[in-house]
CSV table of C-alpha atoms in Angstrom, one decimal:
chain,number,residue,atom,x,y,z
A,1,MET,CA,101.9,-8.9,21.5
A,2,LYS,CA,99.4,-11.8,21.5
A,3,VAL,CA,96.6,-11.4,24.1
A,4,LEU,CA,93.8,-13.7,25.2
A,5,VAL,CA,90.9,-11.6,26.5
A,6,ILE,CA,88.5,-13.8,28.5
A,7,GLY,CA,85.2,-12.0,28.8
A,8,GLY,CA,86.0,-10.0,25.7
A,9,ALA,CA,82.4,-9.6,24.6
A,10,GLY,CA,81.4,-7.8,27.8
A,11,TYR,CA,81.4,-4.1,28.5
A,12,ILE,CA,84.9,-3.6,29.9
A,13,GLY,CA,86.5,-6.5,28.0
A,14,SER,CA,85.2,-5.3,24.6
A,15,HIS,CA,86.6,-1.8,25.2
A,16,VAL,CA,90.0,-3.3,26.2
A,17,VAL,CA,89.9,-5.4,23.0
A,18,TYR,CA,89.4,-2.3,20.9
A,19,GLU,CA,92.3,-0.5,22.5
A,20,LEU,CA,94.5,-3.6,22.1
A,21,ILE,CA,93.6,-3.8,18.4
A,22,ARG,CA,94.2,0.0,18.0
A,23,ASP,CA,97.7,-0.6,19.4
A,24,ASN,CA,98.3,-3.3,16.8
A,25,ASN,CA,98.2,-6.3,19.1
A,26,GLU,CA,97.0,-9.8,18.1
A,27,VAL,CA,93.9,-10.5,20.1
A,28,VAL,CA,91.9,-13.6,20.8
A,29,VAL,CA,88.6,-13.5,22.6
A,30,MET,CA,86.9,-16.2,24.7
A,31,ASP,CA,83.5,-15.5,26.1
A,32,ASN,CA,80.4,-17.6,27.0
A,33,LEU,CA,78.1,-14.7,26.0
A,34,SER,CA,76.1,-15.1,29.2
A,35,THR,CA,76.3,-11.3,29.8
A,36,GLY,CA,78.4,-10.2,26.8
A,37,ASP,CA,77.1,-9.6,23.3
A,38,LYS,CA,78.7,-11.0,20.2
A,39,SER,CA,78.1,-7.7,18.4
A,40,PHE,CA,80.6,-6.1,20.8
A,41,ILE,CA,83.4,-8.3,19.5
A,42,HIS,CA,85.9,-6.6,17.2
A,43,LYS,CA,85.9,-8.0,13.7
A,44,GLU,CA,89.7,-8.4,13.7
A,45,VAL,CA,89.8,-10.9,16.6
A,46,ARG,CA,89.5,-14.7,16.6
A,47,PHE,CA,86.5,-15.5,18.8
A,48,TYR,CA,85.9,-18.7,20.8
A,49,LEU,CA,82.6,-19.4,22.4
A,50,GLY,CA,83.6,-21.0,25.6
A,51,ASP,CA,83.1,-21.0,29.4
A,52,ILE,CA,86.0,-20.3,31.8
A,53,THR,CA,84.5,-22.9,34.2
A,54,LYS,CA,85.0,-25.7,31.7
A,55,LYS,CA,88.6,-26.8,31.5
A,56,GLU,CA,88.0,-28.4,28.0
A,57,ASP,CA,86.9,-25.0,26.7
A,58,LEU,CA,90.1,-23.3,28.0
A,59,VAL,CA,92.3,-26.1,26.8
A,60,LYS,CA,90.8,-25.9,23.3
A,61,VAL,CA,91.6,-22.2,23.0
A,62,PHE,CA,95.1,-22.5,24.5
A,63,LYS,CA,96.0,-25.6,22.4
A,64,THR,CA,94.7,-24.2,19.2
A,65,GLU,CA,96.3,-20.7,19.6
A,66,CYS,CA,99.6,-21.7,21.3
A,67,GLU,CA,100.4,-24.1,18.5
A,68,ILE,CA,100.5,-21.0,16.3
A,69,LYS,CA,102.1,-18.6,18.8
A,70,PRO,CA,101.9,-18.6,22.6
A,71,PHE,CA,100.0,-15.9,24.4
A,72,ASP,CA,102.1,-13.1,25.9
A,73,VAL,CA,99.3,-12.3,28.4
A,74,VAL,CA,95.9,-13.4,29.5
A,75,MET,CA,93.4,-10.7,30.5
A,76,HIS,CA,90.5,-11.7,32.7
A,77,PHE,CA,87.1,-9.9,32.5
A,78,ALA,CA,84.8,-12.9,32.9
A,79,ALA,CA,83.4,-12.4,36.4
A,80,LYS,CA,79.8,-12.5,37.6
A,81,LEU,CA,79.5,-9.0,39.2
A,82,ILE,CA,76.0,-8.1,40.4
A,83,VAL,CA,76.3,-7.7,44.2
A,84,PRO,CA,72.6,-8.3,45.2
A,85,GLU,CA,72.6,-11.5,43.0
A,86,SER,CA,75.8,-12.6,44.7
A,87,ILE,CA,74.0,-12.5,48.0
A,88,GLU,CA,71.1,-14.6,46.7
A,89,LYS,CA,73.3,-17.0,44.7
A,90,PRO,CA,76.7,-17.1,46.4
A,91,LEU,CA,77.6,-20.6,45.1
A,92,GLU,CA,77.2,-19.4,41.5
A,93,TYR,CA,79.6,-16.5,42.2
A,94,TYR,CA,82.2,-18.8,43.8
A,95,HIS,CA,81.9,-21.3,40.9
A,96,ASN,CA,82.2,-18.7,38.1
A,97,ASN,CA,84.6,-16.3,39.7
A,98,VAL,CA,86.9,-18.5,41.8
A,99,GLU,CA,86.7,-21.9,40.1
A,100,GLY,CA,86.9,-20.1,36.7
A,101,VAL,CA,90.1,-18.3,37.7
A,102,ARG,CA,91.5,-21.5,39.2
A,103,LEU,CA,91.0,-23.4,35.9
A,104,MET,CA,92.3,-20.5,33.9
A,105,LEU,CA,95.5,-20.3,36.0
A,106,GLU,CA,95.9,-24.1,35.8
A,107,THR,CA,95.7,-23.9,32.1
A,108,MET,CA,98.1,-21.0,31.9
A,109,CYS,CA,100.6,-23.0,33.9
A,110,GLU,CA,100.2,-26.0,31.7
A,111,PHE,CA,100.9,-23.9,28.6
A,112,GLY,CA,103.7,-21.8,30.2
A,113,ILE,CA,101.8,-18.5,30.1
A,114,LYS,CA,103.1,-16.4,32.9
A,115,ASN,CA,101.4,-13.0,32.5
A,116,ILE,CA,97.9,-12.1,33.6
A,117,VAL,CA,95.9,-8.9,34.0
A,118,PHE,CA,93.0,-9.5,36.4
A,119,SER,CA,90.1,-7.1,36.6
A,120,SER,CA,89.2,-6.9,40.2
A,121,THR,CA,86.9,-4.5,42.1
A,122,ALA,CA,86.7,-2.0,44.9
A,123,ALA,CA,84.2,-4.4,46.5
A,124,VAL,CA,87.2,-6.2,48.0
A,125,TYR,CA,87.6,-3.3,50.5
A,126,GLY,CA,84.0,-3.6,51.8
A,127,ASN,CA,83.0,-0.3,53.5
A,128,PRO,CA,86.2,1.7,53.1
A,129,TYR,CA,87.2,4.1,55.9
A,130,LYS,CA,88.3,6.8,53.4
A,131,GLU,CA,87.1,8.2,50.2
A,132,ALA,CA,89.6,6.7,47.8
A,133,CYS,CA,90.9,3.1,48.3
A,134,GLU,CA,94.5,2.3,47.8
A,135,GLU,CA,96.1,-1.0,47.0
A,136,GLU,CA,97.5,-1.4,50.5
A,137,ASP,CA,94.2,-0.7,52.3
A,138,ILE,CA,92.6,-3.4,54.4
A,139,THR,CA,90.4,-5.8,52.5
A,140,ILE,CA,87.1,-6.8,54.3
A,141,PRO,CA,84.5,-7.7,51.6
A,142,ILE,CA,80.9,-7.5,52.7
A,143,ASN,CA,79.3,-9.7,50.0
A,144,PRO,CA,80.1,-12.9,48.1
A,145,TYR,CA,81.0,-10.9,44.9
A,146,GLY,CA,83.8,-9.0,46.7
A,147,GLU,CA,84.9,-12.0,48.6
A,148,SER,CA,85.1,-14.1,45.4
A,149,LYS,CA,87.3,-11.4,43.7
A,150,LEU,CA,89.6,-11.2,46.8
A,151,THR,CA,89.9,-14.9,46.8
A,152,CYS,CA,91.0,-14.7,43.1
A,153,GLU,CA,93.5,-12.0,43.9
A,154,LYS,CA,95.1,-14.2,46.6
A,155,MET,CA,95.1,-17.3,44.4
A,156,ILE,CA,96.8,-15.4,41.6
A,157,LYS,CA,99.4,-14.1,44.1
A,158,TRP,CA,100.2,-17.6,45.3
A,159,VAL,CA,100.3,-19.2,41.8
A,160,CYS,CA,102.6,-16.4,40.6
A,161,MET,CA,104.9,-17.1,43.5
A,162,ALA,CA,105.0,-20.8,42.7
A,163,HIS,CA,105.4,-20.4,38.9
């Protein structure tokens, strides 16, 4: 399977990459290294320095790679995720988390890539009324980070229904 991991130089993304490689998948990583570290990138992946909020960066990766073989799936781990910072800088969080996912989905549609794994957060549930959240629980985010991730979940749902 050929996998594009966006945010593959971050903590979670880099661990996912190592597991994908261990399972003999072909892995491509795109990361802007704003919070990730190039030293976390597995030596067997093709790495693209790029920003999810820049359509030209996404198109470059998709065009270059899909000419060889299309991606089977795109995995997204490229969110800004510090809750207090999201309260201080909500527009940065909406730009990176929502606009980045919008551009990623748009590019996936243009290249016919239909499968996505999106790393969300329990922050979409706000102050949960029980100890463990379940997928069907009410979502009431209490900060811009959680709201931006919930917006992405909804956008992914609607794009999947359309495509």
